[in-house]
XYZ file of C-alpha atoms in Angstrom:
456
model
C -99.270 50.072 -180.441
C -97.808 47.255 -178.330
C -100.213 44.445 -177.550
C -98.273 42.300 -175.081
C -96.949 42.910 -171.598
C -93.422 42.015 -172.714
C -93.347 44.829 -175.272
C -95.443 47.326 -173.332
C -93.671 50.076 -171.402
C -94.814 49.353 -167.842
C -94.577 53.005 -166.800
C -97.261 53.983 -169.315
C -99.145 50.689 -169.403
C -102.317 51.586 -167.524
C -102.703 54.890 -169.382
C -102.306 53.095 -172.717
C -104.726 50.331 -171.749
C -107.380 52.794 -170.569
C -107.259 54.721 -173.858
C -106.995 51.706 -176.171
C -110.001 50.482 -178.192
C -112.023 47.729 -176.544
C -110.855 45.163 -179.095
C -107.208 45.927 -178.328
C -107.857 45.821 -174.573
C -109.419 42.371 -174.939
C -106.527 41.188 -177.099
C -103.990 42.425 -174.564
C -105.723 40.715 -171.645
C -106.204 37.500 -173.625
C -102.499 37.320 -174.506
C -101.483 37.703 -170.869
C -102.816 34.297 -169.962
C -103.946 33.198 -166.524
C -100.581 33.769 -164.847
C -100.226 37.244 -166.313
C -103.729 38.228 -165.286
C -103.000 37.165 -161.703
C -99.728 39.079 -161.661
C -100.975 42.263 -163.355
C -102.679 43.812 -160.268
C -99.362 43.631 -158.397
C -97.172 45.161 -161.138
C -97.142 48.644 -159.664
C -95.129 50.222 -162.471
C -98.022 49.374 -164.775
C -100.595 51.206 -162.648
C -98.576 53.894 -160.902
C -98.814 57.603 -161.545
C -95.471 59.287 -162.340
C -95.068 60.821 -158.870
C -95.430 57.377 -157.269
C -92.316 55.951 -158.936
C -88.812 56.686 -157.587
C -86.611 58.864 -159.784
C -83.699 57.232 -161.526
C -80.110 58.067 -160.692
C -78.107 58.317 -157.489
C -79.845 59.602 -154.379
C -80.089 58.917 -150.668
C -83.555 60.291 -149.834
C -86.648 60.247 -152.035
C -89.287 62.682 -150.742
C -92.834 62.258 -152.032
C -94.631 65.551 -151.375
C -98.331 65.417 -152.015
C -101.716 66.709 -151.041
C -104.152 64.706 -148.974
C -105.090 61.527 -150.820
C -102.485 61.986 -153.573
C -101.297 58.374 -153.292
C -98.253 58.903 -151.075
C -98.882 55.887 -148.826
C -99.220 53.552 -151.802
C -95.975 54.934 -153.226
C -94.136 54.215 -149.957
C -95.580 50.717 -149.566
C -94.736 49.761 -153.135
C -91.223 51.165 -152.755
C -90.672 48.888 -149.746
C -91.899 45.941 -151.819
C -89.461 46.845 -154.595
C -86.595 46.910 -152.090
C -87.230 43.569 -150.345
C -88.658 41.363 -153.100
C -86.492 39.338 -155.449
C -87.287 37.877 -158.859
C -88.857 34.807 -157.231
C -90.679 34.658 -153.879
C -87.689 33.238 -152.017
C -85.004 35.239 -153.847
C -83.372 38.087 -151.906
C -84.029 41.691 -152.825
C -81.668 44.651 -152.562
C -82.737 45.280 -148.929
C -83.187 42.854 -146.032
C -83.533 45.132 -142.997
C -86.075 47.949 -143.304
C -87.223 50.568 -140.789
C -90.869 51.670 -140.921
C -91.082 54.972 -139.050
C -94.331 56.818 -138.345
C -95.519 59.302 -135.764
C -96.757 56.466 -133.503
C -96.646 52.656 -133.487
C -100.394 52.612 -134.118
C -100.013 54.723 -137.257
C -97.240 52.495 -138.567
C -99.385 49.417 -138.005
C -102.739 50.824 -139.100
C -101.578 52.892 -142.084
C -98.195 51.661 -143.324
C -98.711 47.949 -142.688
C -102.449 47.144 -142.538
C -103.892 50.199 -144.289
C -105.831 50.031 -147.541
C -102.710 51.265 -149.336
C -100.286 49.609 -146.896
C -97.704 46.922 -147.474
C -99.950 43.906 -146.867
C -102.679 45.155 -149.190
C -100.127 45.755 -151.953
C -98.344 42.398 -151.702
C -99.164 39.355 -153.903
C -100.118 36.190 -151.998
C -96.843 34.355 -152.674
C -94.754 37.301 -151.434
C -96.966 38.654 -148.688
C -95.096 39.126 -145.396
C -96.545 38.042 -142.076
C -96.987 40.463 -139.192
C -95.324 39.404 -135.948
C -97.257 41.548 -133.496
C -95.095 40.824 -130.447
C -92.048 42.271 -132.191
C -93.901 44.862 -134.344
C -92.230 43.351 -137.374
C -93.032 42.197 -140.911
C -91.223 39.085 -142.149
C -91.156 38.177 -145.865
C -90.895 34.623 -147.264
C -87.331 35.411 -148.396
C -86.281 36.395 -144.859
C -86.372 40.182 -145.268
C -87.741 42.077 -142.276
C -89.307 45.501 -141.680
C -89.681 46.745 -138.108
C -91.989 49.475 -136.854
C -90.662 52.488 -134.964
C -92.376 55.471 -133.385
C -91.175 59.045 -133.796
C -92.168 59.590 -130.155
C -89.174 57.418 -129.207
C -86.090 58.532 -131.179
C -83.816 56.423 -128.972
C -85.599 53.319 -130.229
C -83.520 53.740 -133.383
C -80.250 53.529 -131.460
C -78.623 50.137 -131.959
C -80.484 48.609 -134.936
C -79.158 49.073 -138.448
C -80.886 49.097 -141.824
C -80.327 49.156 -145.558
C -83.654 50.893 -146.287
C -86.345 52.916 -144.491
C -89.811 54.242 -145.181
C -90.731 57.386 -143.237
C -94.367 58.544 -143.261
C -95.643 62.072 -142.488
C -92.271 63.374 -141.304
C -93.511 66.983 -141.315
C -96.021 66.387 -138.501
C -93.749 64.578 -136.017
C -93.206 66.363 -132.709
C -89.698 64.931 -132.349
C -88.969 65.004 -136.052
C -85.382 66.256 -136.000
C -84.075 63.888 -133.333
C -85.878 60.886 -134.852
C -84.621 61.703 -138.330
C -81.064 62.109 -137.028
C -81.159 58.740 -135.244
C -82.457 57.094 -138.410
C -79.567 58.476 -140.451
C -77.074 56.865 -138.063
C -78.939 53.559 -138.431
C -78.967 53.548 -142.249
C -75.573 51.908 -142.597
C -76.112 48.446 -144.083
C -75.306 47.486 -147.650
C -73.691 49.469 -150.420
C -76.426 52.029 -150.956
C -78.914 52.468 -148.075
C -81.864 54.642 -149.051
C -84.946 56.173 -147.456
C -88.359 57.023 -148.873
C -90.214 59.887 -147.154
C -93.938 60.315 -147.827
C -95.436 63.450 -146.329
C -97.885 66.271 -146.700
C -95.645 69.357 -146.589
C -95.373 71.668 -143.649
C -92.907 74.447 -143.038
C -90.736 72.619 -140.492
C -86.972 72.792 -140.333
C -86.307 69.071 -140.708
C -88.240 68.949 -143.989
C -86.853 72.162 -145.476
C -83.296 71.005 -144.735
C -84.017 67.588 -146.227
C -85.436 69.121 -149.405
C -82.363 71.332 -149.742
C -79.895 68.435 -149.381
C -78.026 67.558 -152.609
C -78.651 63.841 -152.004
C -82.447 64.323 -151.981
C -84.786 63.862 -154.939
C -88.399 65.019 -154.825
C -91.666 63.897 -156.394
C -94.713 66.109 -156.114
C -98.424 65.740 -156.769
C -101.630 67.489 -155.735
C -104.691 65.699 -154.415
C -106.285 66.183 -157.822
C -103.747 63.805 -159.416
C -105.397 60.860 -157.682
C -108.977 61.916 -158.422
C -109.855 58.521 -159.939
C -109.272 56.807 -156.582
C -110.961 59.341 -154.288
C -114.571 59.853 -153.331
C -116.201 62.587 -155.381
C -117.870 63.985 -152.255
C -114.484 64.279 -150.511
C -112.992 66.205 -153.422
C -116.001 68.484 -153.706
C -115.944 69.314 -150.000
C -112.214 70.010 -149.626
C -112.115 72.001 -152.835
C -115.110 74.049 -151.695
C -113.519 74.813 -148.351
C -109.835 75.142 -149.162
C -109.308 75.794 -152.888
C -107.549 79.122 -153.413
C -106.264 79.410 -149.817
C -102.742 79.032 -148.485
C -103.897 76.082 -146.391
C -105.302 74.521 -149.541
C -101.996 74.979 -151.338
C -100.325 73.055 -148.529
C -102.889 70.322 -147.874
C -104.281 69.872 -151.413
C -101.506 71.045 -153.740
C -98.675 69.673 -151.601
C -96.684 72.920 -151.610
C -94.290 73.801 -148.800
C -95.303 77.229 -147.531
C -92.306 78.812 -145.888
C -92.584 81.586 -143.310
C -89.986 84.228 -144.090
C -88.077 85.537 -141.090
C -89.596 88.814 -139.972
C -92.793 88.341 -141.998
C -95.659 90.583 -140.898
C -98.147 87.781 -141.595
C -97.305 84.182 -140.672
C -98.893 81.084 -142.195
C -100.623 80.448 -138.869
C -102.111 83.947 -138.784
C -103.464 83.537 -142.299
C -104.861 80.082 -141.544
C -106.615 81.409 -138.447
C -108.202 84.183 -140.514
C -110.078 81.759 -142.798
C -113.895 81.701 -142.670
C -116.475 80.125 -144.963
C -118.665 83.198 -145.284
C -119.067 86.744 -144.062
C -121.974 87.987 -141.927
C -124.127 90.924 -142.925
C -121.697 93.814 -143.383
C -122.323 97.420 -142.443
C -119.892 98.866 -144.950
C -117.918 97.581 -147.984
C -115.109 99.285 -149.893
C -113.017 98.494 -152.936
C -109.378 99.568 -152.669
C -107.347 100.269 -155.785
C -103.565 100.427 -156.188
C -103.299 101.575 -159.826
C -100.604 100.390 -162.205
C -98.800 103.266 -163.909
C -97.338 101.179 -166.727
C -99.194 98.812 -169.051
C -98.476 95.641 -170.967
C -97.914 92.020 -170.030
C -94.720 92.796 -168.076
C -96.191 95.720 -166.132
C -96.936 95.583 -162.430
C -100.384 94.337 -161.534
C -103.110 96.701 -160.450
C -104.154 95.664 -156.954
C -107.914 95.584 -156.388
C -109.179 94.213 -153.060
C -112.740 94.148 -151.703
C -113.310 94.238 -147.940
C -116.154 94.923 -145.547
C -116.695 95.574 -141.855
C -119.147 94.718 -139.089
C -119.530 97.908 -137.039
C -120.676 96.850 -133.579
C -119.589 98.784 -130.520
C -116.607 101.121 -130.471
C -114.415 101.097 -133.625
C -111.619 99.174 -131.898
C -113.980 96.197 -131.569
C -115.126 96.106 -135.216
C -114.424 93.041 -137.370
C -113.292 93.183 -141.006
C -113.796 90.606 -143.773
C -111.667 90.464 -146.928
C -114.150 89.347 -149.563
C -112.282 89.175 -152.864
C -109.056 89.883 -154.713
C -109.980 91.334 -158.099
C -106.415 92.278 -159.106
C -105.748 92.629 -162.842
C -102.600 92.941 -164.935
C -101.724 94.183 -168.409
C -105.120 95.791 -169.061
C -104.223 99.504 -169.191
C -105.805 102.339 -167.231
C -109.307 101.868 -168.652
C -109.073 98.152 -167.885
C -108.205 98.531 -164.214
C -110.721 101.324 -163.721
C -113.462 99.140 -165.228
C -112.387 96.164 -163.072
C -112.611 98.283 -159.901
C -116.033 99.710 -160.787
C -117.352 96.258 -161.693
C -116.060 94.915 -158.357
C -118.018 97.651 -156.574
C -121.186 96.623 -158.359
C -120.741 92.915 -157.677
C -120.095 93.362 -153.977
C -122.361 96.328 -153.297
C -119.465 98.538 -152.203
C -120.026 101.970 -150.706
C -116.775 103.587 -151.833
C -113.775 103.224 -154.112
C -110.499 104.063 -152.334
C -107.551 104.684 -154.684
C -103.906 105.429 -153.996
C -102.777 108.370 -156.142
C -99.073 108.615 -155.351
C -98.064 107.768 -158.913
C -101.163 108.477 -160.960
C -102.264 111.646 -159.189
C -105.388 113.354 -160.535
C -105.286 111.073 -163.564
C -106.555 108.141 -161.479
C -109.811 109.876 -160.591
C -110.224 111.211 -164.120
C -109.928 107.710 -165.600
C -112.436 106.330 -163.086
C -114.955 109.129 -163.610
C -114.796 108.762 -167.386
C -116.432 105.381 -166.828
C -118.693 106.349 -163.904
C -119.024 110.075 -163.178
C -120.900 109.570 -159.907
C -118.881 106.741 -158.364
C -118.263 107.337 -154.598
C -114.517 107.964 -154.750
C -111.778 108.756 -152.255
C -108.134 109.331 -153.083
C -105.409 108.464 -150.582
C -101.769 109.496 -150.649
C -99.026 107.477 -149.012
C -96.790 109.538 -146.759
C -95.032 106.547 -145.189
C -93.342 103.466 -146.608
C -95.166 100.239 -147.397
C -93.982 98.464 -144.252
C -94.984 101.334 -141.965
C -98.469 101.363 -143.519
C -98.784 97.583 -143.345
C -97.687 97.070 -139.719
C -100.873 98.400 -138.054
C -102.935 96.267 -140.454
C -100.890 93.187 -139.539
C -101.599 94.005 -135.882
C -105.325 93.694 -136.608
C -104.705 90.137 -137.802
C -102.749 89.351 -134.638
C -105.774 90.510 -132.658
C -108.050 88.191 -134.672
C -110.053 91.117 -136.033
C -109.655 90.433 -139.775
C -111.069 87.396 -141.569
C -110.573 86.014 -145.087
C -113.045 84.315 -147.357
C -111.768 81.465 -149.547
C -110.014 82.177 -152.819
C -107.399 84.696 -151.670
C -104.340 82.495 -152.186
C -102.355 84.915 -154.353
C -103.009 87.794 -151.988
C -102.001 85.653 -149.005
C -98.790 84.632 -150.770
C -97.846 88.284 -151.101
C -98.774 88.949 -147.488
C -96.478 86.134 -146.338
C -93.588 87.807 -148.192
C -94.062 91.237 -146.627
C -91.460 91.596 -143.872
C -90.186 94.258 -141.523
C -87.376 94.793 -144.063
C -89.749 95.262 -146.974
C -91.351 93.054 -149.618
C -89.207 89.995 -150.384
C -91.213 88.638 -153.288
C -90.948 89.387 -156.990
C -92.194 92.678 -158.354
C -94.387 94.984 -156.310
C -96.844 93.904 -153.572
C -99.800 95.447 -155.396
C -102.374 93.141 -153.799
C -101.050 93.867 -150.308
C -101.049 97.600 -150.993
C -104.716 97.455 -151.954
C -105.518 95.335 -148.895
C -103.773 97.809 -146.611
C -105.705 100.762 -148.034
C -109.001 98.903 -147.687
C -108.414 98.025 -144.037
C -107.076 101.487 -143.254
C -110.330 102.908 -144.565
C -112.519 100.418 -142.677
C -110.654 99.828 -139.419
C -107.763 102.183 -138.701
C -108.996 105.595 -139.805
C -112.319 105.273 -137.897
C -110.395 104.487 -134.703
C -108.209 107.573 -135.179
C -111.279 109.773 -135.731
C -113.051 108.218 -132.747
C -110.091 108.890 -130.471
C -109.530 112.537 -131.433
C -112.605 114.028 -129.700
C -111.943 111.924 -126.619
C -108.359 113.184 -126.419
C -109.516 116.810 -126.783
C -111.954 116.370 -123.917
C -109.250 115.191 -121.510
């Protein structure tokens, strides 16, 4: 193992040092000397996580996608340092004119410049820039400058020119496209002007186009990657509330969740459906979409648990999707056992099973395991989209809610469009969801309306 900073690979230095025996740690620190010890906290390559370091090669835009608290701001601040600093405090770096662009001037100042992970906090004393408040500008000892700009004022980027830029939280800007376009016109100094974009992902056009550009490279990290630097209470709370949801995949995992054109369920609809817990439910069902084939490559068997609060007329009832118990590759006995066990865990009143492909065999398999299980078979007479559309309408009306932990189901829902399912395989989870909500919400309305229509 290397024992000196000159022979140690900086990009794995901190990980090596943390795992090294105490004696070797002490030897390493002793050999650094006083100057090395003072410099070590500011050698970011030594401490950085892989997603915080820019990829090698030729690129124009480096996008750091990450969950909340994943270390994106520190990555952007250190990248600016790497661009403007030279070998010695007064030596020039590769960039001398930098744009710092945030949603507002206050956010640039408070987060990108003065924040705990901002440029000033990251800079060593002999290279620390000074903030010129009247001009909203940082000035380094070597003459390099970084000026603050607000995304609320895209025209503010007309006129100035830069050889580097750091853009923070691009996906949340209201005038993102026009500000980004103006910045591209301004990045015209030097031989290779570059931009670093640090953002929590959102499905906005400016970001999706940027990610698709051939001149863009991407780093990605979830919130969990920076666990060592985050409060344990923060992690526990956000994981409790958002783990396993589509919103959690965006805000914690740093995944761009795209709405497909014509989708029956949008990301906003699914986010609005989230609740922490369900009230006392009047009725609970387990819906089963059996898998005909078996084996690891077979379609999954959709199993969804849902309940309903039955207050007032059926058209005012509220449904709660409690769990997705879907299984795959377990055979007919396996999925039948999973459905029966789900009924027991959630206190369900009935098992609803689609029998289009399995026919009578589905009930026979179930009753071999539980002869007295409350069972109802349903047969699809319309296509998947036609069955799903009235269920999607319930979501639009705010009448269906989701508990946490339904991320895989919600992913399938987001890929169900008016043209059909645009994901891989079969939408088994969605099929089970649709049957459950038909049983709880749609069929009771139809039955309630029939006598009223006859009396007219």
